Short mmCIF file of C-alpha atoms and ligand atoms in Angstrom, two decimals:
data_model
loop_
_atom_site.label_atom_id
_atom_site.label_comp_id
_atom_site.label_asym_id
_atom_site.label_seq_id
_atom_site.Cartn_x
_atom_site.Cartn_y
_atom_site.Cartn_z
CA MET A 1 15.14 16.50 -1.88
CA GLY A 2 12.06 18.41 -2.04
CA VAL A 3 9.07 16.87 0.15
CA LYS A 4 6.96 14.19 -2.00
CA ILE A 5 3.13 14.44 -2.21
CA VAL A 6 0.67 11.95 -1.92
CA ASP A 7 -2.83 13.30 -3.58
CA THR A 8 -5.76 11.74 -2.14
CA VAL A 9 -8.70 13.31 -4.41
CA PHE A 10 -9.59 9.76 -5.45
CA ARG A 11 -9.84 8.32 -1.93
CA ASP A 12 -10.05 10.52 1.38
CA GLY A 13 -10.99 13.90 -0.57
CA PRO A 14 -14.28 12.36 -1.49
CA GLN A 15 -14.63 10.09 1.56
CA SER A 16 -14.29 13.14 3.69
CA LEU A 17 -16.89 15.96 1.68
CA ILE A 18 -19.04 13.35 -0.07
CA ALA A 19 -19.18 10.24 1.54
CA THR A 20 -17.17 8.47 -1.05
CA ARG A 21 -19.37 8.92 -3.42
CA MET A 22 -17.11 9.60 -6.33
CA THR A 23 -17.52 6.83 -9.34
CA THR A 24 -14.85 4.95 -10.98
CA GLN A 25 -16.19 7.07 -14.10
CA GLU A 26 -15.29 10.07 -12.39
CA ILE A 27 -12.22 9.14 -11.13
CA LEU A 28 -11.23 7.89 -14.55
CA SER A 29 -12.02 10.93 -16.26
CA CYS A 30 -8.43 12.35 -15.10
CA ALA A 31 -6.59 9.63 -13.56
CA SER A 32 -4.20 9.50 -16.34
CA ILE A 33 -3.69 13.14 -16.18
CA LEU A 34 -2.84 13.21 -12.51
CA ASP A 35 -0.62 10.54 -13.77
CA LYS A 36 2.11 12.60 -15.38
CA ALA A 37 2.32 15.22 -12.29
CA GLY A 38 5.02 13.48 -10.60
CA TYR A 39 3.60 12.63 -7.26
CA TYR A 40 4.98 10.28 -4.96
CA ALA A 41 1.78 8.54 -5.01
CA LEU A 42 -2.08 8.36 -5.79
CA GLU A 43 -4.12 7.18 -2.83
CA VAL A 44 -6.86 5.57 -4.74
CA TRP A 45 -8.66 2.57 -2.47
CA GLY A 46 -9.47 1.12 0.62
CA GLY A 47 -11.17 3.27 3.69
CA ALA A 48 -14.32 3.31 2.64
CA THR A 49 -14.16 3.17 -0.67
CA PHE A 50 -14.86 -0.69 -0.82
CA ASP A 51 -17.99 -0.52 1.07
CA ALA A 52 -19.28 2.36 -0.82
CA CYS A 53 -19.03 0.76 -3.93
CA ILE A 54 -20.93 -1.80 -3.38
CA SER A 55 -23.36 -0.67 -0.82
CA PHE A 56 -24.43 2.65 -2.62
CA LEU A 57 -22.86 3.00 -6.22
CA ASN A 58 -23.33 -0.54 -7.38
CA GLU A 59 -19.32 -1.15 -8.37
CA ASP A 60 -17.13 -3.99 -8.51
CA PRO A 61 -14.39 -2.43 -6.32
CA TRP A 62 -11.47 -4.63 -7.45
CA GLU A 63 -12.53 -3.74 -11.27
CA ARG A 64 -12.33 0.08 -10.21
CA LEU A 65 -8.47 -0.81 -9.11
CA ARG A 66 -7.29 -2.58 -11.93
CA ALA A 67 -9.02 0.44 -14.14
CA ILE A 68 -6.84 2.89 -12.21
CA ARG A 69 -3.74 0.65 -12.21
CA LYS A 70 -4.32 0.38 -16.33
CA ALA A 71 -4.64 4.22 -16.40
CA CYS A 72 -1.92 5.07 -13.91
CA PRO A 73 0.98 3.01 -15.21
CA ASN A 74 3.77 5.75 -14.07
CA SER A 75 2.04 6.25 -10.50
CA LYS A 76 2.59 4.20 -7.29
CA LEU A 77 -1.34 3.43 -5.80
CA GLN A 78 -1.68 3.57 -2.26
CA MET A 79 -4.41 2.28 -0.19
CA LEU A 80 -5.63 2.26 3.32
CA PHE A 81 -6.04 -0.75 5.53
CA ARG A 82 -7.46 -1.41 8.72
CA GLY A 83 -5.42 -3.61 10.19
CA GLN A 84 -7.15 -6.46 11.21
CA ASN A 85 -10.47 -4.60 10.29
CA ILE A 86 -8.80 -4.70 6.74
CA LEU A 87 -12.04 -2.61 5.18
CA GLY A 88 -14.63 -3.41 7.61
CA TYR A 89 -15.67 -2.51 11.07
CA LYS A 90 -14.65 -6.40 13.15
CA HIS A 91 -11.57 -8.51 13.22
CA TYR A 92 -11.14 -11.14 10.36
CA SER A 93 -8.93 -13.69 10.65
CA ASP A 94 -5.49 -14.13 9.53
CA ASP A 95 -5.93 -16.01 6.48
CA ILE A 96 -8.26 -13.42 5.02
CA VAL A 97 -6.08 -10.74 6.04
CA GLU A 98 -3.45 -11.90 4.34
CA LYS A 99 -5.15 -13.01 1.07
CA PHE A 100 -6.91 -9.18 1.15
CA VAL A 101 -3.23 -8.19 0.74
CA GLN A 102 -2.17 -10.51 -1.67
CA LYS A 103 -4.83 -9.72 -3.98
CA SER A 104 -4.43 -5.86 -3.26
CA LEU A 105 -1.10 -6.06 -4.41
CA GLU A 106 -1.69 -8.41 -7.51
CA ASN A 107 -4.87 -5.98 -8.40
CA GLY A 108 -2.72 -2.89 -8.72
CA ILE A 109 -1.92 -1.65 -5.07
CA ASP A 110 1.91 -0.57 -4.19
CA ILE A 111 1.45 1.14 -1.04
CA ILE A 112 -0.32 -0.56 1.64
CA ARG A 113 -1.17 1.93 4.71
CA VAL A 114 -1.89 0.11 7.64
CA PHE A 115 -3.52 1.44 10.62
CA ASP A 116 -5.26 0.29 14.02
CA ALA A 117 -7.83 2.72 15.77
CA LEU A 118 -6.17 1.69 19.17
CA ASN A 119 -2.26 1.66 18.00
CA ASP A 120 -2.01 -2.05 19.33
CA ILE A 121 0.22 -3.32 17.07
CA ARG A 122 -0.46 -6.89 17.49
CA ASN A 123 -3.52 -5.64 15.15
CA LEU A 124 -1.05 -4.69 12.77
CA LYS A 125 0.89 -8.02 12.46
CA SER A 126 -0.88 -10.10 9.77
CA ALA A 127 -1.03 -7.26 7.45
CA VAL A 128 2.58 -6.05 7.67
CA ASP A 129 3.59 -9.34 7.50
CA ALA A 130 1.44 -10.35 4.32
CA THR A 131 2.81 -7.07 2.36
CA LYS A 132 6.16 -7.49 2.72
CA LYS A 133 5.59 -11.77 1.68
CA TYR A 134 3.97 -10.16 -1.46
CA HIS A 135 6.28 -7.38 -1.55
CA GLY A 136 4.58 -4.30 -0.99
CA HIS A 137 5.64 -1.25 0.27
CA CYS A 138 4.09 -1.71 3.65
CA GLN A 139 3.70 1.98 5.70
CA ILE A 140 2.40 1.59 9.05
CA ALA A 141 0.25 4.49 10.66
CA LEU A 142 -0.29 5.19 13.87
CA SER A 143 -3.47 7.00 14.82
CA TYR A 144 -2.81 10.50 16.14
CA THR A 145 -4.81 11.90 18.91
CA THR A 146 -4.73 14.14 22.09
CA SER A 147 -4.73 12.60 25.91
CA PRO A 148 -2.37 12.35 29.20
CA VAL A 149 -0.79 9.00 27.53
CA HIS A 150 -0.64 10.17 23.99
CA THR A 151 2.44 12.03 24.60
CA VAL A 152 5.63 12.45 22.19
CA ASP A 153 7.55 9.85 23.93
CA TYR A 154 4.36 7.81 23.38
CA TYR A 155 4.51 8.12 19.63
CA VAL A 156 8.46 7.93 19.40
CA SER A 157 8.77 4.66 21.53
CA LEU A 158 5.63 2.97 19.07
CA ALA A 159 7.70 4.23 16.31
CA LYS A 160 10.92 2.50 17.15
CA GLU A 161 8.63 -0.52 17.38
CA VAL A 162 7.21 0.10 14.02
CA GLU A 163 10.21 0.25 12.48
CA LYS A 164 11.44 -2.65 13.81
CA MET A 165 8.72 -4.63 13.01
CA GLY A 166 9.59 -4.37 9.13
CA ALA A 167 7.39 -1.18 8.14
CA ASP A 168 9.03 0.72 5.08
CA SER A 169 7.62 3.97 6.08
CA LEU A 170 5.50 5.79 9.18
CA CYS A 171 2.77 7.83 8.70
CA ILE A 172 1.26 10.23 11.59
CA LYS A 173 -2.64 9.94 10.68
CA ASP A 174 -4.12 13.10 12.22
CA MET A 175 -7.94 11.91 11.14
CA ALA A 176 -9.10 14.37 13.09
CA GLY A 177 -7.02 17.21 12.27
CA VAL A 178 -5.87 18.29 15.76
CA LEU A 179 -2.34 18.08 15.45
CA LEU A 180 -1.25 21.88 16.35
CA PRO A 181 1.67 23.51 14.12
CA LEU A 182 4.24 23.77 17.00
CA ASP A 183 3.28 20.27 18.28
CA ALA A 184 3.75 18.59 14.63
CA TYR A 185 7.20 20.45 14.62
CA GLU A 186 8.24 18.95 18.12
CA LEU A 187 6.72 15.48 16.99
CA ILE A 188 8.16 14.72 13.55
CA SER A 189 11.81 16.08 15.17
CA LYS A 190 11.77 13.96 17.57
CA LEU A 191 10.95 10.83 15.10
CA LYS A 192 13.25 11.80 12.52
CA ALA A 193 16.12 12.11 15.18
CA ASN A 194 14.86 8.30 16.23
CA ILE A 195 14.27 6.78 13.59
CA LYS A 196 15.40 5.88 9.80
CA ILE A 197 12.78 5.70 7.54
CA PRO A 198 10.62 8.09 5.54
CA ILE A 199 8.03 9.71 7.40
CA GLU A 200 4.66 11.04 6.23
CA LEU A 201 1.96 13.43 7.73
CA HIS A 202 -1.79 12.59 7.11
CA SER A 203 -3.87 15.35 8.40
CA HIS A 204 -7.36 17.46 7.93
CA CYS A 205 -8.19 21.08 7.57
CA THR A 206 -11.37 20.45 9.78
CA GLY A 207 -9.83 22.72 12.72
CA GLY A 208 -8.30 25.13 10.28
CA ILE A 209 -5.24 24.81 11.24
CA CYS A 210 -3.83 22.25 8.47
CA GLU A 211 -1.65 23.95 6.23
CA MET A 212 0.29 25.65 9.27
CA THR A 213 0.74 22.15 10.56
CA TYR A 214 1.92 20.93 7.48
CA LEU A 215 4.48 23.61 7.15
CA LYS A 216 6.12 23.07 10.76
CA ALA A 217 6.33 19.08 9.66
CA ILE A 218 7.82 20.40 6.70
CA GLU A 219 10.56 22.45 8.30
CA ALA A 220 10.74 19.44 10.88
CA GLY A 221 11.85 17.29 7.68
CA VAL A 222 8.88 15.10 7.01
CA ASP A 223 9.23 13.38 4.23
CA ILE A 224 5.98 12.76 2.54
CA ILE A 225 2.70 14.96 3.18
CA ASP A 226 -0.94 14.20 2.16
CA THR A 227 -2.74 16.77 -0.07
CA ALA A 228 -6.10 16.88 -2.07
CA LEU A 229 -6.70 18.41 -5.28
CA SER A 230 -8.25 21.70 -5.04
CA PRO A 231 -11.81 20.61 -5.83
CA PHE A 232 -12.05 17.98 -3.49
CA ALA A 233 -9.42 19.95 -1.12
CA ASN A 234 -9.68 21.89 2.68
CA GLY A 235 -13.16 21.71 4.82
CA THR A 236 -12.86 18.21 6.10
CA SER A 237 -10.83 17.25 3.28
CA GLN A 238 -6.80 17.54 3.16
CA PRO A 239 -5.45 21.33 1.87
CA SER A 240 -5.24 21.42 -1.74
CA THR A 241 -2.03 20.14 -3.75
CA GLU A 242 -1.74 22.95 -5.62
CA ALA A 243 -1.65 25.63 -3.30
CA ILE A 244 1.01 23.38 -1.04
CA ASN A 245 2.51 22.86 -4.60
CA TYR A 246 2.84 26.91 -5.43
CA SER A 247 3.81 27.62 -1.57
CA LEU A 248 6.85 25.25 -1.76
CA ALA A 249 7.65 26.51 -5.11
CA ASN A 250 11.76 27.19 -5.52
CA SER A 251 12.50 26.54 -2.08
CA LYS A 252 14.58 23.28 -1.42
CA TYR A 253 11.17 21.62 -0.70
CA ASP A 254 9.88 22.08 -3.64
CA PRO A 255 7.26 19.18 -4.73
CA LYS A 256 7.97 20.12 -8.29
CA LEU A 257 4.80 18.80 -9.23
CA ASP A 258 3.33 19.68 -13.16
CA VAL A 259 1.27 22.49 -12.65
CA ASN A 260 -0.58 22.20 -16.14
CA CYS A 261 -1.54 18.63 -15.30
CA LEU A 262 -2.80 19.44 -11.62
CA ASN A 263 -4.62 22.42 -13.53
CA GLU A 264 -5.92 20.01 -16.09
CA ALA A 265 -7.18 17.30 -13.80
CA ALA A 266 -8.71 20.04 -11.55
CA SER A 267 -10.71 22.04 -14.04
CA ILE A 268 -12.54 18.34 -14.69
CA LEU A 269 -13.07 17.85 -11.12
CA SER A 270 -14.38 20.94 -10.53
CA LYS A 271 -17.60 20.06 -12.41
CA VAL A 272 -17.65 16.97 -10.83
CA ARG A 273 -17.32 18.89 -7.30
CA ASP A 274 -20.17 21.34 -8.63
CA LYS A 275 -22.62 18.21 -9.09
CA TYR A 276 -22.51 16.86 -5.74
CA LEU A 277 -22.91 20.38 -4.29
CA LYS A 278 -25.97 20.82 -6.44
CA ASN A 279 -27.25 17.83 -5.67
CA GLY A 280 -26.99 17.89 -1.82
CA THR A 281 -24.19 15.31 -1.56
CA LEU A 282 -21.73 17.84 -0.65
CA ASN A 283 -22.56 19.57 2.32
CA PRO A 284 -21.11 23.41 2.03
CA LYS A 285 -20.79 23.15 5.87
CA ALA A 286 -18.20 20.45 5.21
CA LEU A 287 -16.21 23.19 3.50
CA THR A 288 -15.62 25.33 6.25
CA SER A 289 -13.86 24.63 8.97
CA ASN A 290 -14.46 24.27 12.49
CA PRO A 291 -11.90 25.10 15.04
CA ASN A 292 -14.44 23.85 17.67
CA ILE A 293 -13.04 20.31 16.96
CA LEU A 294 -9.98 21.35 18.43
CA LYS A 295 -11.65 21.51 22.06
CA TYR A 296 -13.81 18.43 21.63
CA GLN A 297 -11.11 16.47 19.97
CA VAL A 298 -13.77 15.13 17.79
CA PRO A 299 -13.11 14.20 14.12
CA GLY A 300 -15.26 16.25 11.43
CA GLY A 301 -16.96 12.62 10.27
CA MET A 302 -17.95 11.98 13.54
CA LEU A 303 -19.31 15.10 14.33
CA SER A 304 -21.90 15.02 11.37
CA ASN A 305 -22.50 11.18 12.20
CA LEU A 306 -23.54 12.93 15.69
CA MET A 307 -25.96 15.10 13.81
CA SER A 308 -27.74 13.13 12.12
CA GLN A 309 -28.21 10.65 15.09
CA LEU A 310 -29.81 13.21 17.11
CA GLU A 311 -31.89 14.68 13.92
CA LYS A 312 -33.31 11.13 13.74
CA GLN A 313 -34.24 11.13 17.73
CA GLY A 314 -35.73 14.33 17.06
CA ALA A 315 -33.21 15.97 20.08
CA MET A 316 -30.57 18.44 17.87
CA ASP A 317 -30.93 20.33 20.71
CA LYS A 318 -28.79 17.79 22.95
CA TYR A 319 -26.07 18.40 20.60
CA ASP A 320 -23.90 20.38 22.79
CA GLU A 321 -24.37 18.42 25.77
CA VAL A 322 -23.18 15.43 23.47
CA LEU A 323 -20.18 17.37 22.31
CA LYS A 324 -19.37 17.21 26.18
CA GLU A 325 -19.99 13.87 27.13
CA VAL A 326 -17.96 12.38 24.44
CA PRO A 327 -14.33 13.55 25.80
CA ARG A 328 -15.66 12.22 28.95
CA VAL A 329 -17.07 8.58 27.49
CA ARG A 330 -13.50 8.37 25.80
CA LYS A 331 -12.02 9.15 29.12
CA GLU A 332 -13.75 6.46 30.81
CA LEU A 333 -12.90 4.17 27.92
CA GLY A 334 -9.21 4.56 28.22
CA TYR A 335 -8.52 6.97 25.87
CA PRO A 336 -9.27 5.56 21.97
CA PRO A 337 -8.26 7.59 19.03
CA LEU A 338 -11.31 8.54 17.74
CA VAL A 339 -10.98 6.71 14.25
CA THR A 340 -13.10 4.04 12.64
CA PRO A 341 -14.35 1.86 14.60
CA LEU A 342 -13.74 3.43 17.62
CA SER A 343 -15.30 7.19 16.66
CA GLN A 344 -18.78 5.89 15.91
CA MET A 345 -18.60 3.44 19.14
CA VAL A 346 -18.15 6.18 21.40
CA GLY A 347 -20.06 8.86 19.30
CA THR A 348 -23.27 6.24 19.75
CA GLN A 349 -22.38 5.96 23.57
CA ALA A 350 -22.40 9.45 23.98
CA VAL A 351 -25.97 9.88 22.78
CA MET A 352 -27.11 7.11 24.23
CA ASN A 353 -25.98 8.30 27.24
CA VAL A 354 -27.20 12.12 27.10
CA ILE A 355 -30.35 10.64 25.51
CA THR A 356 -31.41 7.87 28.11
CA ASN A 357 -30.32 10.28 30.88
CA LYS A 358 -28.44 8.30 32.68
CA ARG A 359 -25.05 7.21 31.99
CA TYR A 360 -24.24 3.54 30.66
CA LYS A 361 -27.73 2.47 30.79
CA MET A 362 -27.65 1.65 27.29
CA VAL A 363 -24.45 0.18 26.02
CA PRO A 364 -23.73 -0.99 22.19
CA LYS A 365 -22.77 -4.79 21.61
CA GLU A 366 -19.30 -3.15 20.25
CA ILE A 367 -18.51 -1.34 23.21
CA LYS A 368 -19.63 -4.40 25.46
CA ASP A 369 -16.71 -6.23 22.64
CA TYR A 370 -14.52 -3.68 23.30
CA LEU A 371 -14.85 -3.53 27.41
CA HIS A 372 -14.29 -7.79 26.76
CA GLY A 373 -10.70 -6.70 24.97
CA MET A 374 -11.65 -7.55 21.54
CA TYR A 375 -10.62 -4.83 20.01
CA GLY A 376 -7.35 -5.21 21.59
CA LYS A 377 -5.55 -3.19 24.12
CA ALA A 378 -7.07 0.31 25.39
CA PRO A 379 -4.12 2.92 25.39
CA ALA A 380 -5.03 3.74 29.23
CA PRO A 381 -7.12 1.31 32.02
CA ILE A 382 -10.35 1.56 31.71
CA ASP A 383 -12.59 3.05 34.18
CA GLU A 384 -13.12 0.12 36.92
CA ASN A 385 -16.36 1.23 37.73
CA ILE A 386 -18.27 1.34 34.49
CA LEU A 387 -16.00 -1.88 33.49
CA LYS A 388 -17.87 -3.48 36.83
CA GLU A 389 -21.13 -1.96 35.86
CA ILE A 390 -21.18 -3.17 32.38
CA ILE A 391 -19.50 -6.36 31.99
CA GLY A 392 -19.60 -7.69 35.82
CA ASP A 393 -17.05 -10.42 36.53
CA ASP A 394 -16.56 -11.38 32.57
CA LYS A 395 -13.42 -12.55 31.64
CA VAL A 396 -11.37 -10.14 29.63
CA ILE A 397 -9.07 -11.18 26.86
CA THR A 398 -5.48 -9.75 27.33
CA HIS A 399 -4.00 -11.75 24.08
CA ARG A 400 -4.09 -10.66 20.41
CA PRO A 401 -8.15 -11.09 19.43
CA ALA A 402 -7.44 -12.73 15.95
CA ASP A 403 -6.04 -15.32 17.85
CA ASP A 404 -9.20 -16.60 18.66
CA LEU A 405 -10.41 -16.72 15.00
CA SER A 406 -10.09 -19.78 12.62
CA PRO A 407 -9.41 -19.53 8.92
CA GLN A 408 -12.20 -18.49 7.11
CA PHE A 409 -11.09 -18.33 3.58
CA GLU A 410 -11.50 -21.88 2.27
CA ILE A 411 -14.75 -22.45 4.42
CA LEU A 412 -16.13 -19.22 2.47
CA LYS A 413 -14.83 -20.31 -1.05
CA GLU A 414 -16.86 -23.66 -0.72
CA LYS A 415 -20.07 -22.19 0.46
CA TYR A 416 -20.46 -19.59 -1.92
CA LYS A 417 -18.90 -21.70 -5.09
CA GLY A 418 -22.14 -21.28 -6.84
CA LEU A 419 -21.89 -17.27 -6.56
CA ALA A 420 -18.20 -15.99 -6.26
CA ARG A 421 -16.27 -16.37 -9.36
CA CYS A 422 -13.17 -15.57 -8.40
CA ASP A 423 -10.61 -14.99 -5.13
CA GLU A 424 -11.71 -11.66 -5.13
CA ASP A 425 -15.43 -12.18 -5.10
CA VAL A 426 -14.82 -14.57 -1.70
CA LEU A 427 -12.80 -11.23 -0.10
CA SER A 428 -16.06 -9.29 -1.15
CA ILE A 429 -18.46 -11.63 0.86
CA ALA A 430 -16.07 -12.11 3.70
CA LEU A 431 -15.94 -8.45 4.34
CA PHE A 432 -19.37 -7.30 3.71
CA GLU A 433 -21.40 -10.40 3.90
CA GLN A 434 -25.28 -10.02 3.07
CA LYS A 435 -24.13 -6.55 0.67
CA ALA A 436 -21.63 -8.55 -1.12
CA ILE A 437 -23.73 -11.41 -1.56
CA LYS A 438 -26.54 -9.07 -2.89
CA PHE A 439 -24.22 -6.81 -4.87
CA LEU A 440 -22.54 -9.82 -6.52
CA ASN A 441 -26.07 -11.76 -7.08
CA GLU A 442 -27.77 -8.36 -9.05
CA LYS A 443 -24.05 -8.44 -10.67
CA TYR A 444 -23.57 -11.93 -12.27
CA HIS A 445 -27.50 -12.74 -12.14
CA PRO A 446 -29.36 -9.54 -13.21
CA THR A 447 -32.79 -11.72 -14.10
CA ASN A 448 -33.10 -12.98 -10.98
CA LYS A 449 -33.28 -9.58 -9.10
CA ASP A 450 -36.05 -9.12 -11.47
CA GLU A 451 -37.85 -12.49 -10.79
CA VAL A 452 -37.88 -11.86 -7.25
CA ASP A 453 -39.33 -8.45 -7.57
CA GLU A 454 -41.82 -10.36 -9.88
CA PHE A 455 -42.52 -12.85 -7.18
CA ASN A 456 -42.90 -10.19 -4.31
CA LEU A 457 -45.01 -8.23 -6.26
CA TYR A 458 -47.23 -11.04 -7.05
CA ILE A 459 -47.33 -12.70 -3.28
CA GLY A 460 -47.93 -8.63 -2.28
CO1 LIG B 501 -8.17 10.98 6.58
#
C-alpha cells in the first residue's frame, strides 16, 4: 500500500502563504479536477478559513463548504478543528461544540482533525464524542513541539490515550516545521509500535527540512502525509504534492496520484498565485525557507505577526531581542506549543517584555486567563515567581475549563431569531459574535447598510 496524500491547497496552503484569502470561486475553479486525482482527502475548511470568509471575503463559510462538497463527490473532505476553541480563539460551551461538529458533517465534512494547543486531551473530548455520535471520521492531532517535557515518550503515551478515546486516526501536527528528519524516524517508529490506528504527519517547509522529514517518516511507516499542490507549496506551506508524488512513484510508497489532474489544477492555481504575488498578498519572503526557526522554534505565521507588531510600534530594531525573548517566555509559561491561540499570546507577551523594558510589566488578559488555568493544563509547571507576580493568590482552576460554561446554543438562537435564518447562522454568531452579526446583516439586509451609511453621513 502506498502512502496516502491529503492535499492542503484549499486550506493550510493559502492560510500559510496568503493569510487565507483564497476565495470560494478560486477554489471551485479546480476543485472538481482535484476530486479525480486520487487523494486520500482534501483539506478544505476549518482553521482560519471561517474567520477569513466572514471578516475579509464577505463569503458565507457554510455556503463555501456546500459548494466544495458538490464539486467533489469522490473525495473525502477534511477540516481542522481547535478542540473546545472550535474555529475561534476561546473556549465555547459543550453544546456549541457538539452542534458545530454536527453541522460541519451535515454540510459535507468527512474527517475532523481535532487538536488542542496544550495537548490537554480534556479539551478534545466534546469534539471527539460529537464526531463519533454523528458518524464522522475523528482524527486527533497532537501539537508537536520540542522542550524538556515534549519527548518521544510523552508523545507515545499521549497517542495511547488518544487511541483509547476512540480516535480513528492520529496526526502529528508540526505547525512550526521543526520536526527534524531523524527525530521523525524515531517518533513515527515508536508510535507505529505502540498504536494501531493510522498515523498522519503534518509539517511545514518553513525551516527548509520538511521533505527530508517526510521521507524519514515514510520509511518509518507513516500512513498519510499532508502536501500542497505546487502553486501554494513550500516556504511556510507544505511540500509540493507533485514533487512528492514523483519522488515516490514506482516504489512501494507510490501515492499513485493522477499526474494529469495535478498538472491541470496546478496550471489554473498558478494564475491565482501570481495574482496574489502581484497585489502583495503573497510576500515573496514567505516562499523562502528560514532555518532560524529551528533555533528559535517559532512558527512562520508567528514570525510575520511579530514583525508586524514591532513595525506598528516602530521597534523593528528590537526584532532579534524579541526572538530571543520568545523561548524564555515559553519556558516560564510551562512550554506551551506555539500554535493558535498560544502562539499569539506568547508572541505578544515577548513583545511587551522587550518594548516596556521590564518583563511582565504589561500582561495581556489572555495570558492572565492562561495562568488561571482557563486554557487547560500547561505541559510543564509554570514559573512560581512569575505566577505569583502576575496573579498573586488568585485561585487556579484544575478542572476542564469548559465545565464552567453553561449551554449557549438555544439562548443565542432565541436572542438572534430576527437575524439568524438557520442553525448554521446561529453557530457563526456563537463563534464570531459582532463580526458574524455584521456579516449576516449585510447578507440578509443589504439595504440596511446603505441606510446606516446615509444616516451617518447626515449626522456627520
Ligand atoms: Co499547518
